[in-house]
Coordinates of C-alpha atoms in Angstrom, one line a residue:
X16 CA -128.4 48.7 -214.7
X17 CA -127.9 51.2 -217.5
X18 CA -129.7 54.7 -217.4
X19 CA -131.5 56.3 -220.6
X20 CA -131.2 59.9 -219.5
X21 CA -134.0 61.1 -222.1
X22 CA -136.5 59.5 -224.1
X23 CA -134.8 59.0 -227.2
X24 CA -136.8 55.5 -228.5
X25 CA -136.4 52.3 -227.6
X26 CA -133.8 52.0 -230.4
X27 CA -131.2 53.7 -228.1
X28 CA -131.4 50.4 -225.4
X29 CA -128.7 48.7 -228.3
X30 CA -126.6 51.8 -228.2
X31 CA -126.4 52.0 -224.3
X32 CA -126.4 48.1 -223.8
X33 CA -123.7 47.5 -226.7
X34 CA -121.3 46.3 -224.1
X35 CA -123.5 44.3 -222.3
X36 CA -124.5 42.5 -225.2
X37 CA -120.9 41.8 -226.5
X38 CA -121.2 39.6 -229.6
X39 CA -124.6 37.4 -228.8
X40 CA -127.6 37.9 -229.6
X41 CA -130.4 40.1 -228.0
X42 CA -133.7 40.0 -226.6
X43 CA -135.9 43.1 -225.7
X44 CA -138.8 43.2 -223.3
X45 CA -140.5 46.7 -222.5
X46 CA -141.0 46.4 -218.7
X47 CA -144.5 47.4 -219.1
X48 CA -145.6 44.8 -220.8
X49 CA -147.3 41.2 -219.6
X50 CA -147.6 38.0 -222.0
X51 CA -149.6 35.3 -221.1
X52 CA -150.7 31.9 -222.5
X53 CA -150.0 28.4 -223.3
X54 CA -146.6 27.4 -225.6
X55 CA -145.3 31.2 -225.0
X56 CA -142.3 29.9 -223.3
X57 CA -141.8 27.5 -226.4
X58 CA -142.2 30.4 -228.7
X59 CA -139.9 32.7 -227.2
X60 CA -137.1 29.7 -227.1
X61 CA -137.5 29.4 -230.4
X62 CA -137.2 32.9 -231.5
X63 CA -133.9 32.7 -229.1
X64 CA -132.3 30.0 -231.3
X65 CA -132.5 31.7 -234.3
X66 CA -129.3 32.5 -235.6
X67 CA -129.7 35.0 -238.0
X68 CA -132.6 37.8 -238.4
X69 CA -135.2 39.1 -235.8
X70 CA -138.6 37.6 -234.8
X71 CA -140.9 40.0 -232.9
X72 CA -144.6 39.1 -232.3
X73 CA -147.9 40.7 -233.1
X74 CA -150.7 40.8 -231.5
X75 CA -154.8 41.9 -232.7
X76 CA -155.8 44.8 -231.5
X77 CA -158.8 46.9 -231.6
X78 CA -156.2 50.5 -231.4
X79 CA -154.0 49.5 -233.8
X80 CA -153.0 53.3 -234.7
X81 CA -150.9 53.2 -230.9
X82 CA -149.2 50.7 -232.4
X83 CA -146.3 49.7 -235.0
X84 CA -148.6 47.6 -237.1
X85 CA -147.6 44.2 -239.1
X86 CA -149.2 43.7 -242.6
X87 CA -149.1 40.6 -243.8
X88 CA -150.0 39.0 -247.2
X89 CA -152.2 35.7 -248.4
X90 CA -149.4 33.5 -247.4
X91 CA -148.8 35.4 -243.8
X92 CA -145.5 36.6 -245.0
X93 CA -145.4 40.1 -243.0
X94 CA -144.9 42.6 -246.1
X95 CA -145.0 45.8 -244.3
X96 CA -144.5 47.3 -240.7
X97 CA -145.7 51.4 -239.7
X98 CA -145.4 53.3 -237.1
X99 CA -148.6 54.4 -235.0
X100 CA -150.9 55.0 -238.4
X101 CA -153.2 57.1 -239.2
X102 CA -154.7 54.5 -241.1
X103 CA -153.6 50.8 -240.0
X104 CA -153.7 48.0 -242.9
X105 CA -154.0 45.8 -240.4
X106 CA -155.0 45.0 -237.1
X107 CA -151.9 43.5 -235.8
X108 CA -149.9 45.3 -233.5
X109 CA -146.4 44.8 -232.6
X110 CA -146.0 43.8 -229.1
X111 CA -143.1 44.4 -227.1
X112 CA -141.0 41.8 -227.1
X113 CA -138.3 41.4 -229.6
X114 CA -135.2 39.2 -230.8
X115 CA -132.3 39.9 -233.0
X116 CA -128.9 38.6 -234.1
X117 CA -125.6 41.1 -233.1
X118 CA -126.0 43.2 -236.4
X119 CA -129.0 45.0 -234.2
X120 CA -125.9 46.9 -232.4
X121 CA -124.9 48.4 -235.7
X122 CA -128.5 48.9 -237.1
X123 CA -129.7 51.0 -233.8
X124 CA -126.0 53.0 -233.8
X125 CA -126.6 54.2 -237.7
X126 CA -130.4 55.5 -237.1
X127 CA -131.6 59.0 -237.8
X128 CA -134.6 59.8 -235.2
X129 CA -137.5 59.8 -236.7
X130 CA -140.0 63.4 -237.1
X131 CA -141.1 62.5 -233.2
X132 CA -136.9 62.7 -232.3
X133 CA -137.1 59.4 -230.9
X134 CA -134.5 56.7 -232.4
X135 CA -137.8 53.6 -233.3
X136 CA -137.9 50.3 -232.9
X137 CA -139.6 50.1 -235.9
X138 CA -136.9 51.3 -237.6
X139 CA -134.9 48.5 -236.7
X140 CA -137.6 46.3 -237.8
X141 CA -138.0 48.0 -241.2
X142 CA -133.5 46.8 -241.8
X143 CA -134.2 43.4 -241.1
X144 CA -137.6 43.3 -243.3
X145 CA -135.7 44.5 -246.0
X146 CA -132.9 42.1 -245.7
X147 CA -135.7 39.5 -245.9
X148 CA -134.6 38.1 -242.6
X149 CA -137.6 39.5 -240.4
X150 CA -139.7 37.0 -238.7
X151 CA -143.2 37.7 -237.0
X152 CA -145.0 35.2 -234.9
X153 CA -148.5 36.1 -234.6
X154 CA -150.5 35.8 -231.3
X155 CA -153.9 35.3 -231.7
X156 CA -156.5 33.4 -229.1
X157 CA -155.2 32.0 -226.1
X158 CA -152.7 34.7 -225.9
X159 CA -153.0 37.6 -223.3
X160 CA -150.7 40.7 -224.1
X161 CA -150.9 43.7 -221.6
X162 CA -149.9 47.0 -222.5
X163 CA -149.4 48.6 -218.0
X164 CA -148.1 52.3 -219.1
X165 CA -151.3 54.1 -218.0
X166 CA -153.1 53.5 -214.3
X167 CA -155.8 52.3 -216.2
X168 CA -154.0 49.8 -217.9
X169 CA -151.6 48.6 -215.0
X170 CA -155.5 48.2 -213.1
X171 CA -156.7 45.5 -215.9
X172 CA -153.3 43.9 -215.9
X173 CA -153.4 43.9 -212.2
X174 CA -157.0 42.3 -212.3
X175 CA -156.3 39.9 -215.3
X176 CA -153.4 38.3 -213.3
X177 CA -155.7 38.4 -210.3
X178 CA -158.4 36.0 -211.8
X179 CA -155.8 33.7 -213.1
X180 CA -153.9 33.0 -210.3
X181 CA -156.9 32.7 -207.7
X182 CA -158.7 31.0 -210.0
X183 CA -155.9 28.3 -211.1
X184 CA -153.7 28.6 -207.3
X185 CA -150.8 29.2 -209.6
X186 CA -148.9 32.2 -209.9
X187 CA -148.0 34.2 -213.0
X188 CA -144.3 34.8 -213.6
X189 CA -143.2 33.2 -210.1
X190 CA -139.2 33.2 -210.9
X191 CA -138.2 30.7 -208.3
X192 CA -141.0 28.3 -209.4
X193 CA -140.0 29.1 -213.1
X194 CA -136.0 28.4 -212.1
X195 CA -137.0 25.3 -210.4
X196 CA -138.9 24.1 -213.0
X197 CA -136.3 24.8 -215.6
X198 CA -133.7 23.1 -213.4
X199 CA -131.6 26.4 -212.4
X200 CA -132.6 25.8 -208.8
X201 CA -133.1 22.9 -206.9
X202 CA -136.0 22.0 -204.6
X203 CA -133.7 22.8 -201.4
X204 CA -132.6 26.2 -202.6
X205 CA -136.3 27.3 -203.3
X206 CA -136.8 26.0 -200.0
X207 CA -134.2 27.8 -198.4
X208 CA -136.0 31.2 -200.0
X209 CA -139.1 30.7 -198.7
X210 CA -137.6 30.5 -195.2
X211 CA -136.4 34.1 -196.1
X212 CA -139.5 35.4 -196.5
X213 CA -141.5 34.2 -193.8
X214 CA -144.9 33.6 -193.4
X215 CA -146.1 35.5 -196.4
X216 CA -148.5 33.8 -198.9
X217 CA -145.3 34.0 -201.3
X218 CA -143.4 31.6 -199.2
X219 CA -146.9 29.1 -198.6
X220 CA -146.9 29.4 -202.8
X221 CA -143.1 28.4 -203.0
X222 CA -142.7 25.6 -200.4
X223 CA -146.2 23.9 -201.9
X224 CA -144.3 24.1 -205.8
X225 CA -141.2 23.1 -204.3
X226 CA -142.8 19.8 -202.7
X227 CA -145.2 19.4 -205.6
X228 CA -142.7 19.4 -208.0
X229 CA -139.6 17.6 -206.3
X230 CA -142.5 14.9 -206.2
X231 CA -143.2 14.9 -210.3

């Protein structure tokens, strides 16, 4: 784990992760965020394999003024990208969840914080729209994206996630299903961690995917 002492922007994660992130690429995901819906893992792979640019993702909103906002034009090419507006062009909000090729290291490093002192994201986003290499994938119906920084919010995520997963019997964001699914873990091993956990609900969940899916 890395510290940021102060709230200097998001920006500032590339300066303090530079090491960590060596010469890949990079993805950022603000810890209070949730995404949910069908094909997201496919989207996200996607924006992974890219070689060269950024992708980030917006999302409609009704507040967009919180927001970094996308503008796009007829063709959906994203033209413009502001900072919490006064007056939003748009209603598409950019989510927190973004992917970039190594030059991001360089592009946070030479920033100048913005009238707020903060080092933004948007910033960053504002380089790669420029170079004509900044790609936005737009999530529209079907798409859940929750913001959790305020109680109030974290309450909605909390009762969102709720429905789904009583409604469905399936968790969201279950990593061990998620590994085993992707073929990190094996059947046994997510075995062997619900015997760690006892007789909690969370082991019942894991030893019914593990069987369920070892069966496929």
């Amino acid at each position: 784990y890395a510290e940021q002492a102060a709230p200097n922007g998001l920006a500032e994660a590339f300066i303090i992760g530079r090491e960590f992130v060596g010469d890949d690429r990079v993805a950022l995901v603000l810890g209070d965020n949730i995404f949910y819906g069908a094909g997201l893992s496919e989207l996200a792979t996607r924006a992974a394999a890219v070689e060269q640019g950024a992708t980030v993702f917006a999302y409609p909103v009704e507040d967009p003024e919180r927001y970094g906002v996308a503008t796009f034009d007829a063709d959906g090419r994203v033209t413009s990208i502001e900072e919490k507006p006064e007056k939003p062009q748009s209603q598409w909000a950019v989510t927190g969840l973004y992917f970039y090729d190594n030059r991001v290291l360089d592009i946070a490093a030479n920033l100048q914080p913005s009238p707020r002192g903060e080092l933004e994201i948007t910033d960053v986003n504002k380089v790669y729209l420029a170079l004509g290499e900044l790609f936005v994938s737009k999530l529209g119906r079907g798409h859940a994206w929750l913001d959790t920084g305020t109680h109030d919010s974290l309450q909605d995520a909390g009762a969102f996630v709720r429905t789904i997963e009583q409604r469905q019997g399936l968790k969201v964001m279950c990593p061990e299903e998620i590994a085993l699914e992707q073929g990190w873990l094996t059947a046994d091993q997510v075995l062997a961690r619900a015997d760690q956990l006892g007789k909690t609900s969370y082991a019942t969940y894991l030893r019914r995917r593990a069987q369920e899916l070892a069966g496929a």
